[in-house]
mmCIF file of C-alpha atoms in Angstrom:
data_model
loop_
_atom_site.group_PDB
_atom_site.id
_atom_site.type_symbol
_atom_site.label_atom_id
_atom_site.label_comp_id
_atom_site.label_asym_id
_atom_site.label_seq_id
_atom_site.Cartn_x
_atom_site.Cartn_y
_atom_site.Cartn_z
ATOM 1 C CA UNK D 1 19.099 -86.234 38.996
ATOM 2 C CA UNK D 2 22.035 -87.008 36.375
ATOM 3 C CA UNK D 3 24.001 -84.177 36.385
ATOM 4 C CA UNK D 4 26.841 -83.111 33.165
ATOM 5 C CA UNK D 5 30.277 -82.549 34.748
ATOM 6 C CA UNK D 6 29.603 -79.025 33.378
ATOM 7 C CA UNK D 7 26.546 -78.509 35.435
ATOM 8 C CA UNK D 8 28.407 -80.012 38.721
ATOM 9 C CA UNK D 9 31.077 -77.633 38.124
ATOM 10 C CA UNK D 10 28.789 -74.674 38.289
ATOM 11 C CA UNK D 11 26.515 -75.196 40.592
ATOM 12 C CA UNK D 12 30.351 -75.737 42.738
ATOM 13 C CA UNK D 13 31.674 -72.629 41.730
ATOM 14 C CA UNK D 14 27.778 -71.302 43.053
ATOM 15 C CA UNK D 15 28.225 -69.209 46.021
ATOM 16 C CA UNK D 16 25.915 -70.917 48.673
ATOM 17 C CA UNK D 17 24.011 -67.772 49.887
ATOM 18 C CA UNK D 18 24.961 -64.772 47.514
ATOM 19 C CA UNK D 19 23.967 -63.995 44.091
ATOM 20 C CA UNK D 20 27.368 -64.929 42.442
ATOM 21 C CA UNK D 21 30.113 -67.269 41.881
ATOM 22 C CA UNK D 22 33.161 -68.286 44.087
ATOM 23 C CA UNK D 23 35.622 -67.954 41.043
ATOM 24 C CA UNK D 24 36.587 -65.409 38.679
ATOM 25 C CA UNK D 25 34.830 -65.333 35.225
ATOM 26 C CA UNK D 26 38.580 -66.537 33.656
ATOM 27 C CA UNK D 27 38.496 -69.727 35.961
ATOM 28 C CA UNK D 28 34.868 -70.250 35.277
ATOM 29 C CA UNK D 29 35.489 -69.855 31.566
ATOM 30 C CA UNK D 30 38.465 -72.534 30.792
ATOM 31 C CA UNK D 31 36.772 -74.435 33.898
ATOM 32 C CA UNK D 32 33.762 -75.151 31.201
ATOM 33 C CA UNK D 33 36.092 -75.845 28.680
ATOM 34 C CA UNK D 34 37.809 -78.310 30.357
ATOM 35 C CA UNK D 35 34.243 -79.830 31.359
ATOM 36 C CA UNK D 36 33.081 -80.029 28.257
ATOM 37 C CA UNK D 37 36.153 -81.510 27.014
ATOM 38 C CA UNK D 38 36.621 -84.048 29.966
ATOM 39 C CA UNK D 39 32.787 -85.433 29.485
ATOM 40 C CA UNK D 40 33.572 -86.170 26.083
ATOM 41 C CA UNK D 41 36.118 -88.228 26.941
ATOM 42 C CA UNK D 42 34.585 -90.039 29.220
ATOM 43 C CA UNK D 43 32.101 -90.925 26.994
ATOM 44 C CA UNK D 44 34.735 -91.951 25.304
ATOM 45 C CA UNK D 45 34.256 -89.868 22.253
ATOM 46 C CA UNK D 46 37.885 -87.672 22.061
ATOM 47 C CA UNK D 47 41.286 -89.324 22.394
ATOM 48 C CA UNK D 48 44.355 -87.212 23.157
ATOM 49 C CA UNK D 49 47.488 -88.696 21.313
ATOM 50 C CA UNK D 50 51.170 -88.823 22.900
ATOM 51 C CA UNK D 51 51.905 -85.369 21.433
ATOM 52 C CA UNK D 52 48.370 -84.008 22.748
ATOM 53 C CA UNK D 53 46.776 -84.251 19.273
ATOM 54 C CA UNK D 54 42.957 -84.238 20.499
ATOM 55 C CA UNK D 55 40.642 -85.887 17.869
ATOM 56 C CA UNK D 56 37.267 -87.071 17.950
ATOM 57 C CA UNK D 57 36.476 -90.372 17.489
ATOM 58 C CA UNK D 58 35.099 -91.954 14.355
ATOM 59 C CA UNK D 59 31.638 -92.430 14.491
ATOM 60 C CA UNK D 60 30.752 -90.421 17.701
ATOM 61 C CA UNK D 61 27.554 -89.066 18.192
ATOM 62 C CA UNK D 62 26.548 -86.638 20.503
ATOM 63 C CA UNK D 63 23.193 -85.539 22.158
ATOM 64 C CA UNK D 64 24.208 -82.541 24.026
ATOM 65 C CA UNK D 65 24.690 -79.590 21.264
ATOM 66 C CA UNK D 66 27.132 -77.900 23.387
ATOM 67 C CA UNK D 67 29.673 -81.196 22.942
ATOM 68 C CA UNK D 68 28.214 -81.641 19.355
ATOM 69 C CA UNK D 69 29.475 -77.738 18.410
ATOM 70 C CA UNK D 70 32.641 -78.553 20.155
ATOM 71 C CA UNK D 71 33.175 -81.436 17.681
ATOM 72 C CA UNK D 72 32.669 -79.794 15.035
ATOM 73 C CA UNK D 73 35.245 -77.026 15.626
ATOM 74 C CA UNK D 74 37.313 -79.798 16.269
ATOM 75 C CA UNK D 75 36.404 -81.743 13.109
ATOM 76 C CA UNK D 76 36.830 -78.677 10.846
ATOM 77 C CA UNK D 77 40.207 -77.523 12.182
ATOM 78 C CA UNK D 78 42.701 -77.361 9.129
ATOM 79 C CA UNK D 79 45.500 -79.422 10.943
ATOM 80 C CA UNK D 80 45.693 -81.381 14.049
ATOM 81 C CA UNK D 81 45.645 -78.998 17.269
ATOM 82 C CA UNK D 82 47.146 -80.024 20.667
ATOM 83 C CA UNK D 83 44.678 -79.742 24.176
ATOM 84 C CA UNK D 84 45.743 -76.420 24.411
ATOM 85 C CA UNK D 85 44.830 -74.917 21.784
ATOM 86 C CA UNK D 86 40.798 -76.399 22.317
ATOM 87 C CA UNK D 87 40.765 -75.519 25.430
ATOM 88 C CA UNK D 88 41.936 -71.644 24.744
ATOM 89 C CA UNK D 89 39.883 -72.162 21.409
ATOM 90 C CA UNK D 90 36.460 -73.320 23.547
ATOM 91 C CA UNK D 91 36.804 -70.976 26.571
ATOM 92 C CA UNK D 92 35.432 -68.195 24.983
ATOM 93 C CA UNK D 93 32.138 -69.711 23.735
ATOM 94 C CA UNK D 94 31.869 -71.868 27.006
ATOM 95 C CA UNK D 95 31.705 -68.689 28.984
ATOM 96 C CA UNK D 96 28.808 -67.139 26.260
ATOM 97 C CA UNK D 97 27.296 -71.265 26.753
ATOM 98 C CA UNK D 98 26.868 -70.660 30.816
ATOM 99 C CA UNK D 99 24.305 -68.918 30.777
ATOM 100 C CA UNK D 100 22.308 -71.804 28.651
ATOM 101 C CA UNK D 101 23.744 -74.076 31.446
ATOM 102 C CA UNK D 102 22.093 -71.625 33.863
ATOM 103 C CA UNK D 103 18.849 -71.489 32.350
ATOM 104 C CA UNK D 104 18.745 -75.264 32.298
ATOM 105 C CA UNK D 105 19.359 -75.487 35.951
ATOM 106 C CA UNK D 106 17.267 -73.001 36.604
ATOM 107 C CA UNK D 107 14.597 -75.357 34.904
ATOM 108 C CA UNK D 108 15.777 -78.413 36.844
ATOM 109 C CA UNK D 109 15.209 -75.827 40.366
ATOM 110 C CA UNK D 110 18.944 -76.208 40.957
ATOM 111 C CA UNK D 111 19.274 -72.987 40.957
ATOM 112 C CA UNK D 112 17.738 -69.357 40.307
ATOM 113 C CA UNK D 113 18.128 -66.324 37.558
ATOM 114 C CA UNK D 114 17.864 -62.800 37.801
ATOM 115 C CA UNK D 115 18.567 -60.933 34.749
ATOM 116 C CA UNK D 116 18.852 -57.334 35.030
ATOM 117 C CA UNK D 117 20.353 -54.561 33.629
ATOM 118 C CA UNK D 118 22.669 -51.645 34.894
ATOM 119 C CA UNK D 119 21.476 -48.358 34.227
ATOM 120 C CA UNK D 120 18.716 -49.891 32.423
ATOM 121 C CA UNK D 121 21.644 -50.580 29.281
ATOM 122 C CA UNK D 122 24.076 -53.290 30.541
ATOM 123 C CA UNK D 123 22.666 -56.943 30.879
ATOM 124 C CA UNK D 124 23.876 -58.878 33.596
ATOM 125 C CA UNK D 125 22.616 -61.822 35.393
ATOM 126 C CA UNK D 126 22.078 -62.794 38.843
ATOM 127 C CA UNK D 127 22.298 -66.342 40.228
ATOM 128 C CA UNK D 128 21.112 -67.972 43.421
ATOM 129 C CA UNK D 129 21.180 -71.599 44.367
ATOM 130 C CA UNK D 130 18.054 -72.620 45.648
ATOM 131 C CA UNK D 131 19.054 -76.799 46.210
ATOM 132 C CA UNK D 132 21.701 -77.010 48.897
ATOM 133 C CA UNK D 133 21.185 -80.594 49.030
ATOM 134 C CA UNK D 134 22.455 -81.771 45.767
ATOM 135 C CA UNK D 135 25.154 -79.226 46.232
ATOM 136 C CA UNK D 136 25.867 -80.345 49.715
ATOM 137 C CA UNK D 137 25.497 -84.167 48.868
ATOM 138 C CA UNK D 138 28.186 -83.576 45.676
ATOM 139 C CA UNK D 139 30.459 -82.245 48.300
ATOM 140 C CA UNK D 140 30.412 -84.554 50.895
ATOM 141 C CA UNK D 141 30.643 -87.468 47.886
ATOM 142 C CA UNK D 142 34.171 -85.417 46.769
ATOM 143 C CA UNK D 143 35.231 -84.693 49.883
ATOM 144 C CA UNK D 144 35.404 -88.538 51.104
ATOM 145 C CA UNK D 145 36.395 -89.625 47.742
ATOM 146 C CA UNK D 146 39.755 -87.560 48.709
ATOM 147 C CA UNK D 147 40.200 -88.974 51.912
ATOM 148 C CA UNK D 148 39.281 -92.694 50.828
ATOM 149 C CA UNK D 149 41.703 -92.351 47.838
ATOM 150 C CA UNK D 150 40.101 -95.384 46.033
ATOM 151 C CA UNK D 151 37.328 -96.664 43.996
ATOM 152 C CA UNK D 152 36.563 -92.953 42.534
ATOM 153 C CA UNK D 153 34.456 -93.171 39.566
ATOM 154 C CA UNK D 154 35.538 -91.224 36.856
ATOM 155 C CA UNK D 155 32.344 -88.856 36.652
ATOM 156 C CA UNK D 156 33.588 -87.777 40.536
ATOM 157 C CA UNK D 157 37.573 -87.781 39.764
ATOM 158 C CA UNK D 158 36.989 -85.339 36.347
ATOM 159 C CA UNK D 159 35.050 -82.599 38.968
ATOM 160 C CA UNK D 160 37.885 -82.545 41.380
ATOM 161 C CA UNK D 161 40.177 -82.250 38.388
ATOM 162 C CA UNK D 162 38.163 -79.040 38.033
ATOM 163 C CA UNK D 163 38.542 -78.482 41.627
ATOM 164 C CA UNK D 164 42.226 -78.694 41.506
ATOM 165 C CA UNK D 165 42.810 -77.136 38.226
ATOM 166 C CA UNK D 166 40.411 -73.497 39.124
ATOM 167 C CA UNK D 167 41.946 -73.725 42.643
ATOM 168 C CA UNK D 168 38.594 -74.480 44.528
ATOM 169 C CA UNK D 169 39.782 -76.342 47.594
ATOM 170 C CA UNK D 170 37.944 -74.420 49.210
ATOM 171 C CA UNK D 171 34.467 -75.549 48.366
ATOM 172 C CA UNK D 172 35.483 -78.959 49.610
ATOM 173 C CA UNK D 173 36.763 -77.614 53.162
ATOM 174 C CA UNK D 174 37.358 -74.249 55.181
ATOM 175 C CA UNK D 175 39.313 -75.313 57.530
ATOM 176 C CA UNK D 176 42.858 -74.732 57.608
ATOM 177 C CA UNK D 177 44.321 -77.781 58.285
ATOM 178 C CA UNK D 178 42.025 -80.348 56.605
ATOM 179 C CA UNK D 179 42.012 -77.631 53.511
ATOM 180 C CA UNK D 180 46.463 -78.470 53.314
ATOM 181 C CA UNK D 181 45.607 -82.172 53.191
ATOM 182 C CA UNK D 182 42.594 -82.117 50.542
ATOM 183 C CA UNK D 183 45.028 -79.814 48.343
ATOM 184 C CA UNK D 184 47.882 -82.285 48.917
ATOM 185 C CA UNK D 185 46.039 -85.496 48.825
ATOM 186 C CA UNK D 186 44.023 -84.327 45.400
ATOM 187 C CA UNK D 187 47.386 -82.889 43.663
ATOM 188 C CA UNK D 188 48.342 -86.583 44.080
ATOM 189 C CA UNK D 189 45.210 -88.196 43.274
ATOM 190 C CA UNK D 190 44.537 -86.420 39.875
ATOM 191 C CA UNK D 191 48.116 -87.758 38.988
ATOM 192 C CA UNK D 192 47.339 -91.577 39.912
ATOM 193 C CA UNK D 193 44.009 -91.558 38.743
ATOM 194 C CA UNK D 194 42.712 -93.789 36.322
ATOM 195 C CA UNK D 195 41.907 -91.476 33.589
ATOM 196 C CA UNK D 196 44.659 -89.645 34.615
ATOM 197 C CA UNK D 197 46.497 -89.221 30.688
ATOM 198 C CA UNK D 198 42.960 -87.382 29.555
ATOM 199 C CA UNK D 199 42.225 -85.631 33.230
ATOM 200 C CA UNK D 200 46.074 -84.945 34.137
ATOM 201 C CA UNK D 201 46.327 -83.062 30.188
ATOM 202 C CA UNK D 202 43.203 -81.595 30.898
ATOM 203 C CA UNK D 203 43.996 -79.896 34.022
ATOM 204 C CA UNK D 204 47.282 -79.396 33.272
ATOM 205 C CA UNK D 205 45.624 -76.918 29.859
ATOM 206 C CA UNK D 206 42.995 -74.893 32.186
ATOM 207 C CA UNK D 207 45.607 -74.192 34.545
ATOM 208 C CA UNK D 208 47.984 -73.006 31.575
ATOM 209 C CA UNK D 209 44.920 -71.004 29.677
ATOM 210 C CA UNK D 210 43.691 -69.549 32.977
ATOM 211 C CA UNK D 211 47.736 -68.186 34.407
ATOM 212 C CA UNK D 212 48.628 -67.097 30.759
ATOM 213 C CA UNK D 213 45.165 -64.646 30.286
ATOM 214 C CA UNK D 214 45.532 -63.654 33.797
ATOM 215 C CA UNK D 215 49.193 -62.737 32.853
ATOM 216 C CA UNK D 216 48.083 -60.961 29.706
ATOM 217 C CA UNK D 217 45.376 -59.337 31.487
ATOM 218 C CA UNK D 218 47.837 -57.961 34.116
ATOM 219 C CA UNK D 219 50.881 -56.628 31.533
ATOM 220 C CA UNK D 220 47.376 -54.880 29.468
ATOM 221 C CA UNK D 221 46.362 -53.421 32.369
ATOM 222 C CA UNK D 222 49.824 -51.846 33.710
ATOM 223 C CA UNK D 223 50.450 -50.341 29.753
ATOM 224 C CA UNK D 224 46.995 -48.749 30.012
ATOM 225 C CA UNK D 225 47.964 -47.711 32.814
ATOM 226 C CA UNK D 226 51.552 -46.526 32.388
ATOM 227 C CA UNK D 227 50.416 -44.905 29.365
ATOM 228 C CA UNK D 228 47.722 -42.843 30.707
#
């Protein structure tokens, strides 16, 4: 089964026996952007100038309407806008897109939904992974990929940008000491990689979107807070 970086990522960030994910809605949010964004480059349909100007290519074409409406925000923006700015700009819709992605996967038995609401008012949604395989297989491939430290094709190096950039070492390894090497060995691998000037940006952005809403988020919640 030919899985989107965006779908990889989830089903990832999936716990592997509860009805949730292993990240916090922020890192899953700017995670997706960043997917989104990295599959279009490798499919070679963005290119990211010196100064971070992201553009899409003339002529591209997409199939997927999720990379097709990211296009087109790009396409109409006013004035050239740095990787930043998309991936702040796309976070927001990517995390309203997930639960598309989930539906999908729930078609392609990757995984299962449970939508519910609280107090019979407030929707939420349940998720369960119901293939461990593919999951399991993905993180074995990843796992020796960062131990090998060669011949890493670029579908595999963009997810463990995502790894490294969400902080989810942890999916790769739980023990301690194998966990310090995978973070150490990865840090270095995103940097030498071969699509590192689109993957190294990238990562580089989610981090930076994901620290400064968690840092807004924070200095919101302590004048609520301090004023109450």
């Amino acid at each position: 089964m030919e899985l989107s970086i965006a779908k990889k990522f989830l089903l990832l960030a999936q716990h592997p026996e509860k009805a949730r994910m292993l990240i916090s809605g922020v890192h899953i949010q700017y995670g997706l952007a960043g997917a989104l964004l990295l599959q279009m480059s490798l499919e070679d349909k963005i290119e990211v100038s010196g100064e971070d100007i992201l553009t899409v290519k003339r002529g591209a074409n997409f199939n997927d309407p999720f990379l097709e409406e990211v296009a087109q925000m790009i396409q109409r923006s006013k004035k050239p806008r740095k990787m930043r700015y998309w991936i702040q700009k796309v976070g927001p819709k990517a995390l309203k897109w997930r639960h598309q992605f989930y539906d999908q996967m729930a078609q392609e038995r990757l995984i299962r939904v449970e939508k519910k609401k609280f107090l019979g008012l407030i929707p939420y949604t349940l998720t369960y992974l119901v293939n461990s395989q593919i999951r399991n297989k993905m993180i074995q491939a990843l796992k020796s990929d960062v131990f090998r430290k060669k011949d890493i094709i670029p579908e595999n190096m963009a997810v463990l940008g995502l790894i490294e950039a969400c902080k989810m070492h942890n999916v790769l390894s739980k023990e301690k000491s194998q966990l310090e090497s995978i973070k150490k060995d990865l840090k270095q691998l995103v940097k030498e990689s071969p699509i590192s000037a689109t993957v190294d940006q990238t990562i580089r952005q989610v981090q930076a979107a994901i620290i400064s809403t968690i840092v807004a988020t924070t200095v919101a919640t302590n004048v609520a807070t301090s004023s109450g």
